[in-house]
PDB file of C-alpha atoms in Angstrom:
ATOM      1  CA  MET D   1      -3.716 -38.832  30.229  1.00 83.00           C
ATOM      2  CA  THR D   2      -4.661 -35.536  28.640  1.00 89.00           C
ATOM      3  CA  SER D   3      -4.058 -35.475  24.890  1.00 93.00           C
ATOM      4  CA  PHE D   4      -1.837 -32.920  23.178  1.00 94.00           C
ATOM      5  CA  GLY D   5      -4.818 -31.529  21.263  1.00 94.00           C
ATOM      6  CA  THR D   6      -6.858 -30.979  24.425  1.00 94.00           C
ATOM      7  CA  MET D   7      -3.944 -29.225  26.121  1.00 95.00           C
ATOM      8  CA  PHE D   8      -3.296 -27.121  23.045  1.00 96.00           C
ATOM      9  CA  ARG D   9      -6.915 -25.958  22.850  1.00 95.00           C
ATOM     10  CA  ALA D  10      -6.987 -25.106  26.557  1.00 93.00           C
ATOM     11  CA  LEU D  11      -3.816 -23.001  26.320  1.00 95.00           C
ATOM     12  CA  ASN D  12      -4.794 -21.496  22.990  1.00 95.00           C
ATOM     13  CA  ARG D  13      -8.165 -20.274  24.285  1.00 94.00           C
ATOM     14  CA  ASN D  14      -6.685 -17.717  26.675  1.00 92.00           C
ATOM     15  CA  LYS D  15      -4.067 -16.576  24.179  1.00 96.00           C
ATOM     16  CA  PHE D  16      -6.692 -16.169  21.465  1.00 96.00           C
ATOM     17  CA  SER D  17      -8.656 -13.904  23.793  1.00 96.00           C
ATOM     18  CA  LEU D  18      -5.497 -11.926  24.582  1.00 96.00           C
ATOM     19  CA  ILE D  19      -4.697 -11.396  20.896  1.00 97.00           C
ATOM     20  CA  ASN D  20      -8.243 -10.213  20.163  1.00 97.00           C
ATOM     21  CA  GLN D  21      -8.043  -7.724  23.017  1.00 97.00           C
ATOM     22  CA  ILE D  22      -4.780  -6.334  21.605  1.00 97.00           C
ATOM     23  CA  PHE D  23      -6.382  -6.015  18.183  1.00 96.00           C
ATOM     24  CA  LEU D  24      -9.389  -4.170  19.630  1.00 97.00           C
ATOM     25  CA  VAL D  25      -7.074  -1.720  21.401  1.00 96.00           C
ATOM     26  CA  GLU D  26      -5.213  -1.242  18.129  1.00 96.00           C
ATOM     27  CA  LEU D  27      -8.502  -0.525  16.326  1.00 95.00           C
ATOM     28  CA  LEU D  28      -9.382   2.035  18.980  1.00 96.00           C
ATOM     29  CA  ALA D  29      -5.992   3.706  18.595  1.00 95.00           C
ATOM     30  CA  VAL D  30      -6.410   3.836  14.809  1.00 94.00           C
ATOM     31  CA  VAL D  31      -9.888   5.366  15.107  1.00 93.00           C
ATOM     32  CA  VAL D  32      -8.746   8.002  17.609  1.00 94.00           C
ATOM     33  CA  SER D  33      -5.644   8.964  15.608  1.00 93.00           C
ATOM     34  CA  SER D  34      -7.657   9.071  12.370  1.00 91.00           C
ATOM     35  CA  LEU D  35     -10.280  11.310  13.954  1.00 92.00           C
ATOM     36  CA  TRP D  36      -7.538  13.609  15.181  1.00 90.00           C
ATOM     37  CA  THR D  37      -6.107  13.715  11.667  1.00 89.00           C
ATOM     38  CA  LEU D  38      -9.577  14.594  10.371  1.00 87.00           C
ATOM     39  CA  VAL D  39      -9.965  17.395  12.931  1.00 89.00           C
ATOM     40  CA  THR D  40      -6.583  18.870  12.055  1.00 87.00           C
ATOM     41  CA  GLY D  41      -7.492  18.851   8.356  1.00 80.00           C
ATOM     42  CA  HIS D  42      -4.843  16.381   7.174  1.00 80.00           C
ATOM     43  CA  PHE D  43      -7.149  13.431   6.506  1.00 82.00           C
ATOM     44  CA  SER D  44      -6.679  11.664   3.152  1.00 81.00           C
ATOM     45  CA  SER D  45      -7.834   8.478   1.462  1.00 76.00           C
ATOM     46  CA  MET D  46      -4.774   6.638   2.789  1.00 81.00           C
ATOM     47  CA  THR D  47      -4.967   7.856   6.388  1.00 86.00           C
ATOM     48  CA  LEU D  48      -6.384   4.570   7.682  1.00 88.00           C
ATOM     49  CA  PHE D  49      -3.691   2.617   5.860  1.00 87.00           C
ATOM     50  CA  TYR D  50      -0.873   4.697   7.318  1.00 89.00           C
ATOM     51  CA  SER D  51      -2.463   4.580  10.781  1.00 92.00           C
ATOM     52  CA  PHE D  52      -2.636   0.786  10.682  1.00 92.00           C
ATOM     53  CA  ILE D  53       0.995   0.584   9.589  1.00 91.00           C
ATOM     54  CA  SER D  54       2.075   2.778  12.514  1.00 92.00           C
ATOM     55  CA  TRP D  55      -0.077   1.190  15.206  1.00 95.00           C
ATOM     56  CA  GLY D  56       0.217  -2.316  13.752  1.00 94.00           C
ATOM     57  CA  SER D  57       3.975  -2.490  14.278  1.00 93.00           C
ATOM     58  CA  ILE D  58       3.543  -1.440  17.895  1.00 95.00           C
ATOM     59  CA  ALA D  59       0.666  -3.881  18.393  1.00 96.00           C
ATOM     60  CA  TRP D  60       2.732  -6.763  16.960  1.00 96.00           C
ATOM     61  CA  TRP D  61       5.525  -6.211  19.459  1.00 95.00           C
ATOM     62  CA  VAL D  62       3.030  -5.865  22.289  1.00 96.00           C
ATOM     63  CA  ALA D  63       1.473  -9.179  21.228  1.00 97.00           C
ATOM     64  CA  PHE D  64       4.894 -10.820  21.086  1.00 96.00           C
ATOM     65  CA  ILE D  65       5.890  -9.564  24.532  1.00 95.00           C
ATOM     66  CA  LEU D  66       2.580 -10.506  26.170  1.00 96.00           C
ATOM     67  CA  LEU D  67       2.631 -13.971  24.582  1.00 97.00           C
ATOM     68  CA  SER D  68       6.190 -14.413  25.869  1.00 96.00           C
ATOM     69  CA  ARG D  69       5.005 -13.445  29.336  1.00 95.00           C
ATOM     70  CA  LYS D  70       2.046 -15.816  29.054  1.00 96.00           C
ATOM     71  CA  ASN D  71       4.416 -18.642  28.108  1.00 95.00           C
ATOM     72  CA  GLU D  72       6.506 -18.207  31.228  1.00 94.00           C
ATOM     73  CA  GLN D  73       3.475 -17.844  33.488  1.00 93.00           C
ATOM     74  CA  THR D  74       2.014 -21.061  32.110  1.00 94.00           C
ATOM     75  CA  PHE D  75       5.214 -23.001  32.766  1.00 94.00           C
ATOM     76  CA  MET D  76       5.149 -21.962  36.417  1.00 91.00           C
ATOM     77  CA  GLN D  77       1.446 -22.389  37.250  1.00 89.00           C
ATOM     78  CA  ASP D  78       0.099 -25.317  39.253  1.00 86.00           C
ATOM     79  CA  THR D  79      -3.139 -25.183  37.248  1.00 86.00           C
ATOM     80  CA  TYR D  80      -1.367 -26.405  34.111  1.00 89.00           C
ATOM     81  CA  ARG D  81       1.565 -28.321  35.594  1.00 86.00           C
ATOM     82  CA  LEU D  82      -0.813 -30.635  37.457  1.00 86.00           C
ATOM     83  CA  VAL D  83      -2.603 -31.609  34.237  1.00 89.00           C
ATOM     84  CA  PRO D  84      -1.823 -35.283  33.465  1.00 92.00           C
ATOM     85  CA  ILE D  85       0.294 -34.782  30.347  1.00 93.00           C
ATOM     86  CA  GLY D  86       3.949 -35.449  29.582  1.00 93.00           C
ATOM     87  CA  ASP D  87       6.468 -32.624  29.899  1.00 93.00           C
ATOM     88  CA  ARG D  88       7.220 -32.681  26.172  1.00 94.00           C
ATOM     89  CA  GLY D  89       3.535 -32.442  25.290  1.00 95.00           C
ATOM     90  CA  PHE D  90       2.971 -29.649  27.806  1.00 96.00           C
ATOM     91  CA  TYR D  91       5.996 -27.676  26.601  1.00 97.00           C
ATOM     92  CA  GLY D  92       5.126 -28.171  22.946  1.00 96.00           C
ATOM     93  CA  ALA D  93       1.458 -27.226  23.394  1.00 96.00           C
ATOM     94  CA  ASN D  94       2.402 -24.039  25.229  1.00 97.00           C
ATOM     95  CA  VAL D  95       4.936 -22.818  22.667  1.00 96.00           C
ATOM     96  CA  LEU D  96       2.914 -23.954  19.642  1.00 96.00           C
ATOM     97  CA  SER D  97      -0.223 -22.187  20.863  1.00 96.00           C
ATOM     98  CA  SER D  98       1.754 -18.938  21.202  1.00 97.00           C
ATOM     99  CA  LEU D  99       3.208 -19.346  17.720  1.00 96.00           C
ATOM    100  CA  VAL D 100      -0.219 -20.021  16.206  1.00 97.00           C
ATOM    101  CA  GLU D 101      -1.717 -16.946  17.854  1.00 97.00           C
ATOM    102  CA  LEU D 102       1.170 -14.714  16.786  1.00 97.00           C
ATOM    103  CA  LEU D 103       0.812 -15.951  13.196  1.00 96.00           C
ATOM    104  CA  TYR D 104      -2.942 -15.421  13.428  1.00 97.00           C
ATOM    105  CA  PHE D 105      -2.359 -11.844  14.593  1.00 97.00           C
ATOM    106  CA  SER D 106       0.132 -11.275  11.747  1.00 96.00           C
ATOM    107  CA  VAL D 107      -2.344 -12.563   9.151  1.00 96.00           C
ATOM    108  CA  VAL D 108      -5.096 -10.339  10.553  1.00 96.00           C
ATOM    109  CA  GLN D 109      -2.750  -7.353  10.341  1.00 95.00           C
ATOM    110  CA  ALA D 110      -1.920  -8.152   6.721  1.00 94.00           C
ATOM    111  CA  VAL D 111      -5.595  -8.527   5.776  1.00 94.00           C
ATOM    112  CA  VAL D 112      -6.513  -5.235   7.446  1.00 93.00           C
ATOM    113  CA  LEU D 113      -3.673  -3.442   5.642  1.00 90.00           C
ATOM    114  CA  VAL D 114      -4.896  -4.768   2.285  1.00 87.00           C
ATOM    115  CA  ILE D 115      -8.471  -3.714   3.088  1.00 89.00           C
ATOM    116  CA  THR D 116      -7.454  -0.196   4.127  1.00 87.00           C
ATOM    117  CA  MET D 117      -5.291   0.064   1.003  1.00 83.00           C
ATOM    118  CA  LEU D 118      -8.294  -0.842  -1.139  1.00 82.00           C
ATOM    119  CA  ILE D 119     -10.486   1.593   0.796  1.00 79.00           C
ATOM    120  CA  GLY D 120      -7.938   4.296   0.084  1.00 72.00           C
ATOM    121  CA  GLY D 121      -8.374   3.591  -3.611  1.00 63.00           C
ATOM    122  CA  MET D 122      -4.618   3.603  -4.159  1.00 55.00           C
ATOM    123  CA  GLY D 123      -5.082   7.274  -4.964  1.00 50.00           C
ATOM    124  CA  ASN D 124      -1.518   8.182  -4.095  1.00 50.00           C
ATOM    125  CA  VAL D 125       0.094   5.336  -6.010  1.00 48.00           C
ATOM    126  CA  ASP D 126       1.878   6.286  -9.219  1.00 47.00           C
ATOM    127  CA  SER D 127       1.059   4.959 -12.668  1.00 47.00           C
ATOM    128  CA  ASP D 128       3.872   2.383 -12.636  1.00 47.00           C
ATOM    129  CA  MET D 129       2.451   0.765  -9.526  1.00 50.00           C
ATOM    130  CA  HIS D 130      -1.015   0.795 -11.071  1.00 53.00           C
ATOM    131  CA  ALA D 131       0.336  -1.000 -14.125  1.00 54.00           C
ATOM    132  CA  PHE D 132       2.156  -3.500 -11.937  1.00 51.00           C
ATOM    133  CA  LEU D 133      -0.965  -4.321  -9.914  1.00 53.00           C
ATOM    134  CA  ASN D 134      -3.102  -4.563 -13.036  1.00 56.00           C
ATOM    135  CA  GLY D 135      -0.577  -6.980 -14.491  1.00 54.00           C
ATOM    136  CA  PHE D 136      -0.951  -9.255 -11.495  1.00 51.00           C
ATOM    137  CA  PHE D 137      -4.704  -9.248 -11.875  1.00 49.00           C
ATOM    138  CA  ASP D 138      -4.573 -10.218 -15.553  1.00 53.00           C
ATOM    139  CA  GLY D 139      -1.852 -12.810 -14.993  1.00 49.00           C
ATOM    140  CA  SER D 140       1.028 -11.220 -16.897  1.00 49.00           C
ATOM    141  CA  GLY D 141       2.561  -9.799 -13.728  1.00 48.00           C
ATOM    142  CA  TRP D 142       3.177 -13.230 -12.277  1.00 50.00           C
ATOM    143  CA  HIS D 143       5.164 -14.212 -15.357  1.00 52.00           C
ATOM    144  CA  VAL D 144       7.276 -11.055 -15.200  1.00 50.00           C
ATOM    145  CA  ALA D 145       7.914 -11.440 -11.468  1.00 51.00           C
ATOM    146  CA  LEU D 146       8.873 -15.113 -11.676  1.00 53.00           C
ATOM    147  CA  SER D 147      11.021 -14.728 -14.782  1.00 55.00           C
ATOM    148  CA  GLY D 148      13.652 -12.856 -12.782  1.00 54.00           C
ATOM    149  CA  MET D 149      13.777 -15.419  -9.983  1.00 58.00           C
ATOM    150  CA  PRO D 150      16.183 -18.372  -9.796  1.00 61.00           C
ATOM    151  CA  ALA D 151      14.789 -21.794 -10.677  1.00 62.00           C
ATOM    152  CA  ASN D 152      14.959 -22.990  -7.075  1.00 65.00           C
ATOM    153  CA  TRP D 153      13.195 -19.937  -5.620  1.00 66.00           C
ATOM    154  CA  PRO D 154      10.521 -22.037  -3.805  1.00 74.00           C
ATOM    155  CA  TRP D 155      13.270 -23.766  -1.800  1.00 73.00           C
ATOM    156  CA  LEU D 156      14.968 -20.456  -1.101  1.00 75.00           C
ATOM    157  CA  PHE D 157      11.689 -19.028   0.113  1.00 78.00           C
ATOM    158  CA  LEU D 158      11.096 -22.105   2.287  1.00 83.00           C
ATOM    159  CA  GLY D 159      14.557 -21.708   3.799  1.00 81.00           C
ATOM    160  CA  MET D 160      13.866 -18.059   4.629  1.00 83.00           C
ATOM    161  CA  VAL D 161      10.545 -18.996   6.243  1.00 87.00           C
ATOM    162  CA  ILE D 162      12.335 -21.626   8.348  1.00 87.00           C
ATOM    163  CA  ILE D 163      14.899 -19.026   9.403  1.00 85.00           C
ATOM    164  CA  ALA D 164      12.218 -16.497  10.347  1.00 87.00           C
ATOM    165  CA  LEU D 165      10.143 -19.003  12.342  1.00 92.00           C
ATOM    166  CA  GLY D 166      13.273 -20.555  13.831  1.00 90.00           C
ATOM    167  CA  VAL D 167      14.601 -17.239  15.125  1.00 86.00           C
ATOM    168  CA  LEU D 168      11.170 -16.382  16.521  1.00 91.00           C
ATOM    169  CA  LEU D 169      11.001 -19.688  18.390  1.00 93.00           C
ATOM    170  CA  LEU D 170      14.634 -19.295  19.418  1.00 89.00           C
ATOM    171  CA  VAL D 171      13.804 -16.029  21.152  1.00 88.00           C
ATOM    172  CA  TRP D 172      11.108 -17.799  23.174  1.00 93.00           C
ATOM    173  CA  THR D 173      13.250 -20.829  24.019  1.00 92.00           C
ATOM    174  CA  THR D 174      16.112 -18.548  25.090  1.00 86.00           C
ATOM    175  CA  ILE D 175      13.822 -16.526  27.339  1.00 87.00           C
ATOM    176  CA  THR D 176      12.495 -19.754  28.859  1.00 92.00           C
ATOM    177  CA  LEU D 177      15.996 -21.190  29.317  1.00 87.00           C
ATOM    178  CA  ILE D 178      17.195 -18.110  31.189  1.00 84.00           C
ATOM    179  CA  HIS D 179      13.959 -18.042  33.178  1.00 86.00           C
ATOM    180  CA  PHE D 180      14.378 -21.682  34.209  1.00 89.00           C
ATOM    181  CA  LEU D 181      18.053 -21.233  35.043  1.00 82.00           C
ATOM    182  CA  THR D 182      17.186 -18.172  37.105  1.00 80.00           C
ATOM    183  CA  SER D 183      14.576 -20.148  38.994  1.00 82.00           C
ATOM    184  CA  VAL D 184      16.926 -23.073  39.632  1.00 81.00           C
ATOM    185  CA  ILE D 185      19.869 -20.901  40.717  1.00 76.00           C
ATOM    186  CA  SER D 186      17.735 -18.786  43.027  1.00 75.00           C
ATOM    187  CA  ASN D 187      16.591 -21.916  44.860  1.00 75.00           C
ATOM    188  CA  PHE D 188      20.203 -22.608  45.928  1.00 75.00           C
ATOM    189  CA  LEU D 189      21.093 -19.070  46.985  1.00 69.00           C
ATOM    190  CA  PRO D 190      20.408 -17.215  50.225  1.00 69.00           C
ATOM    191  CA  ARG D 191      17.445 -14.926  49.776  1.00 66.00           C
ATOM    192  CA  GLY D 192      19.606 -11.844  50.203  1.00 63.00           C
ATOM    193  CA  ARG D 193      21.639 -12.706  47.091  1.00 63.00           C
ATOM    194  CA  GLN D 194      18.762 -13.771  44.869  1.00 66.00           C
ATOM    195  CA  ARG D 195      17.910 -10.249  43.806  1.00 73.00           C
ATOM    196  CA  VAL D 196      21.443  -9.566  42.569  1.00 75.00           C
ATOM    197  CA  VAL D 197      21.513 -12.788  40.549  1.00 72.00           C
ATOM    198  CA  LEU D 198      18.054 -12.110  39.102  1.00 72.00           C
ATOM    199  CA  VAL D 199      19.065  -8.627  37.975  1.00 78.00           C
ATOM    200  CA  ILE D 200      22.215  -9.966  36.295  1.00 79.00           C
ATOM    201  CA  LEU D 201      20.386 -12.787  34.550  1.00 71.00           C
ATOM    202  CA  TYR D 202      17.579 -10.529  33.370  1.00 71.00           C
ATOM    203  CA  ILE D 203      20.189  -8.219  31.830  1.00 80.00           C
ATOM    204  CA  VAL D 204      21.614 -11.258  30.066  1.00 75.00           C
ATOM    205  CA  VAL D 205      18.116 -12.101  28.758  1.00 67.00           C
ATOM    206  CA  ILE D 206      17.669  -8.636  27.275  1.00 69.00           C
ATOM    207  CA  TRP D 207      21.109  -8.801  25.665  1.00 80.00           C
ATOM    208  CA  LEU D 208      20.505 -12.265  24.187  1.00 71.00           C
ATOM    209  CA  VAL D 209      17.080 -11.382  22.795  1.00 64.00           C
ATOM    210  CA  THR D 210      18.490  -8.200  21.262  1.00 69.00           C
ATOM    211  CA  ARG D 211      21.286 -10.172  19.618  1.00 75.00           C
ATOM    212  CA  ILE D 212      18.843 -12.729  18.237  1.00 67.00           C
ATOM    213  CA  ILE D 213      16.567 -10.051  16.804  1.00 62.00           C
ATOM    214  CA  SER D 214      19.601  -8.364  15.248  1.00 70.00           C
ATOM    215  CA  LEU D 215      20.538 -11.719  13.720  1.00 70.00           C
ATOM    216  CA  LEU D 216      17.071 -12.025  12.170  1.00 61.00           C
ATOM    217  CA  VAL D 217      17.318  -8.548  10.639  1.00 61.00           C
ATOM    218  CA  MET D 218      20.830  -9.256   9.347  1.00 69.00           C
ATOM    219  CA  LEU D 219      19.832 -12.588   7.788  1.00 63.00           C
ATOM    220  CA  TYR D 220      16.754 -11.100   6.173  1.00 57.00           C
ATOM    221  CA  THR D 221      18.696  -8.166   4.723  1.00 60.00           C
ATOM    222  CA  LYS D 222      21.568 -10.336   3.539  1.00 61.00           C
ATOM    223  CA  TYR D 223      19.549 -13.028   1.832  1.00 55.00           C
ATOM    224  CA  THR D 224      16.907 -10.804   0.280  1.00 52.00           C
ATOM    225  CA  SER D 225      19.505  -8.386  -1.118  1.00 54.00           C
ATOM    226  CA  GLY D 226      21.361 -11.222  -2.836  1.00 50.00           C
ATOM    227  CA  PHE D 227      18.444 -13.511  -3.532  1.00 49.00           C
ATOM    228  CA  ALA D 228      19.687 -14.505  -6.987  1.00 46.00           C
ATOM    229  CA  GLY D 229      23.288 -15.142  -5.976  1.00 50.00           C
ATOM    230  CA  ALA D 230      24.898 -18.465  -6.775  1.00 48.00           C
ATOM    231  CA  HIS D 231      25.671 -19.375  -3.191  1.00 60.00           C
ATOM    232  CA  VAL D 232      22.527 -18.009  -1.568  1.00 64.00           C
ATOM    233  CA  ALA D 233      20.805 -21.399  -1.371  1.00 68.00           C
ATOM    234  CA  SER D 234      23.656 -23.060   0.526  1.00 71.00           C
ATOM    235  CA  GLN D 235      23.943 -20.067   2.850  1.00 72.00           C
ATOM    236  CA  ILE D 236      20.237 -20.118   3.612  1.00 76.00           C
ATOM    237  CA  TYR D 237      20.209 -23.862   4.245  1.00 78.00           C
ATOM    238  CA  LEU D 238      23.265 -23.665   6.497  1.00 76.00           C
ATOM    239  CA  ALA D 239      21.759 -20.802   8.482  1.00 76.00           C
ATOM    240  CA  ALA D 240      18.422 -22.627   8.797  1.00 81.00           C
ATOM    241  CA  GLY D 241      20.193 -25.813   9.875  1.00 82.00           C
ATOM    242  CA  ALA D 242      22.257 -24.005  12.512  1.00 79.00           C
ATOM    243  CA  ILE D 243      19.153 -22.308  13.916  1.00 83.00           C
ATOM    244  CA  VAL D 244      17.225 -25.584  14.034  1.00 87.00           C
ATOM    245  CA  ILE D 245      20.087 -27.357  15.826  1.00 85.00           C
ATOM    246  CA  LEU D 246      20.401 -24.587  18.415  1.00 84.00           C
ATOM    247  CA  LEU D 247      16.627 -24.549  18.826  1.00 90.00           C
ATOM    248  CA  VAL D 248      16.504 -28.309  19.444  1.00 92.00           C
ATOM    249  CA  LEU D 249      19.303 -28.083  22.023  1.00 88.00           C
ATOM    250  CA  GLU D 250      17.525 -25.317  23.930  1.00 90.00           C
ATOM    251  CA  VAL D 251      14.195 -27.164  23.822  1.00 95.00           C
ATOM    252  CA  VAL D 252      15.832 -30.326  25.213  1.00 95.00           C
ATOM    253  CA  ALA D 253      17.477 -28.292  27.983  1.00 92.00           C
ATOM    254  CA  ASN D 254      14.209 -26.536  28.812  1.00 95.00           C
ATOM    255  CA  ILE D 255      12.218 -29.762  29.008  1.00 95.00           C
ATOM    256  CA  PHE D 256      14.910 -31.327  31.229  1.00 94.00           C
ATOM    257  CA  LEU D 257      14.883 -28.341  33.601  1.00 93.00           C
ATOM    258  CA  LEU D 258      11.081 -28.276  33.588  1.00 92.00           C
ATOM    259  CA  LYS D 259      10.914 -31.928  34.549  1.00 90.00           C
ATOM    260  CA  LYS D 260      13.733 -32.120  37.091  1.00 87.00           C
ATOM    261  CA  TRP D 261      14.332 -28.720  38.652  1.00 87.00           C
ATOM    262  CA  VAL D 262      11.734 -26.045  38.015  1.00 86.00           C
ATOM    263  CA  GLU D 263       9.203 -25.612  40.799  1.00 80.00           C
ATOM    264  CA  THR D 264       5.739 -24.208  40.307  1.00 78.00           C
ATOM    265  CA  GLN D 265       4.373 -21.092  41.951  1.00 68.00           C
ATOM    266  CA  ALA D 266       1.087 -20.869  43.795  1.00 60.00           C
ATOM    267  CA  ASN D 267      -1.731 -19.384  41.686  1.00 56.00           C
TER     268      ASN D 267
END
């Protein structure tokens, strides 16, 4: 039997290459747009920083969409389905490898933004921000920042991280669930009606993903705006628990469909 680690590395290799290609295209876009800014005479010390913010948001969504597509392709390919590994291990390795690569891409984006900010010299930042940053470097800023936080802020932060990761994974599991259901239903329908069903189900996918993303934005706005409220902790934990439960249910359904009903496609 193939181990989970071996399967994870095999799936992660292609996704790692995909993420690096997206980042290279993003770098090219930043260079071209920055050169155009230079030619037009609007170049400043923070041009690279602003360019990376603009192109980085687009690149992140492109990475998310392409990783989602790669997930579904992997589930349907004979090359991977014929590997001697359990369905749970195969499903987990596929989703986990996508999550790791998306987090890797996010970290790279954050590092690049910090670097371009430092290159810019923070020339356009006002004196208050300078004082704030200097305070963090000499240690006093940490004390000021933490003094206004509730005592259980690490647990609140952990709950928000669980919500963010849970919603992200929930988007993927929902896409996979609809994809699997579409595949199963189409196998029992005359070919002439399959297209109609596929169109309807794909519309449902777009609607569900949009609702989930809206939920993430709403939760983030709600909990960060009232971070010090008395009932924030219980609200965060309840939301995280609900997301985890729904995520587990969808994963169980997906693994069941993968094992019993979903057929592979020829490579």
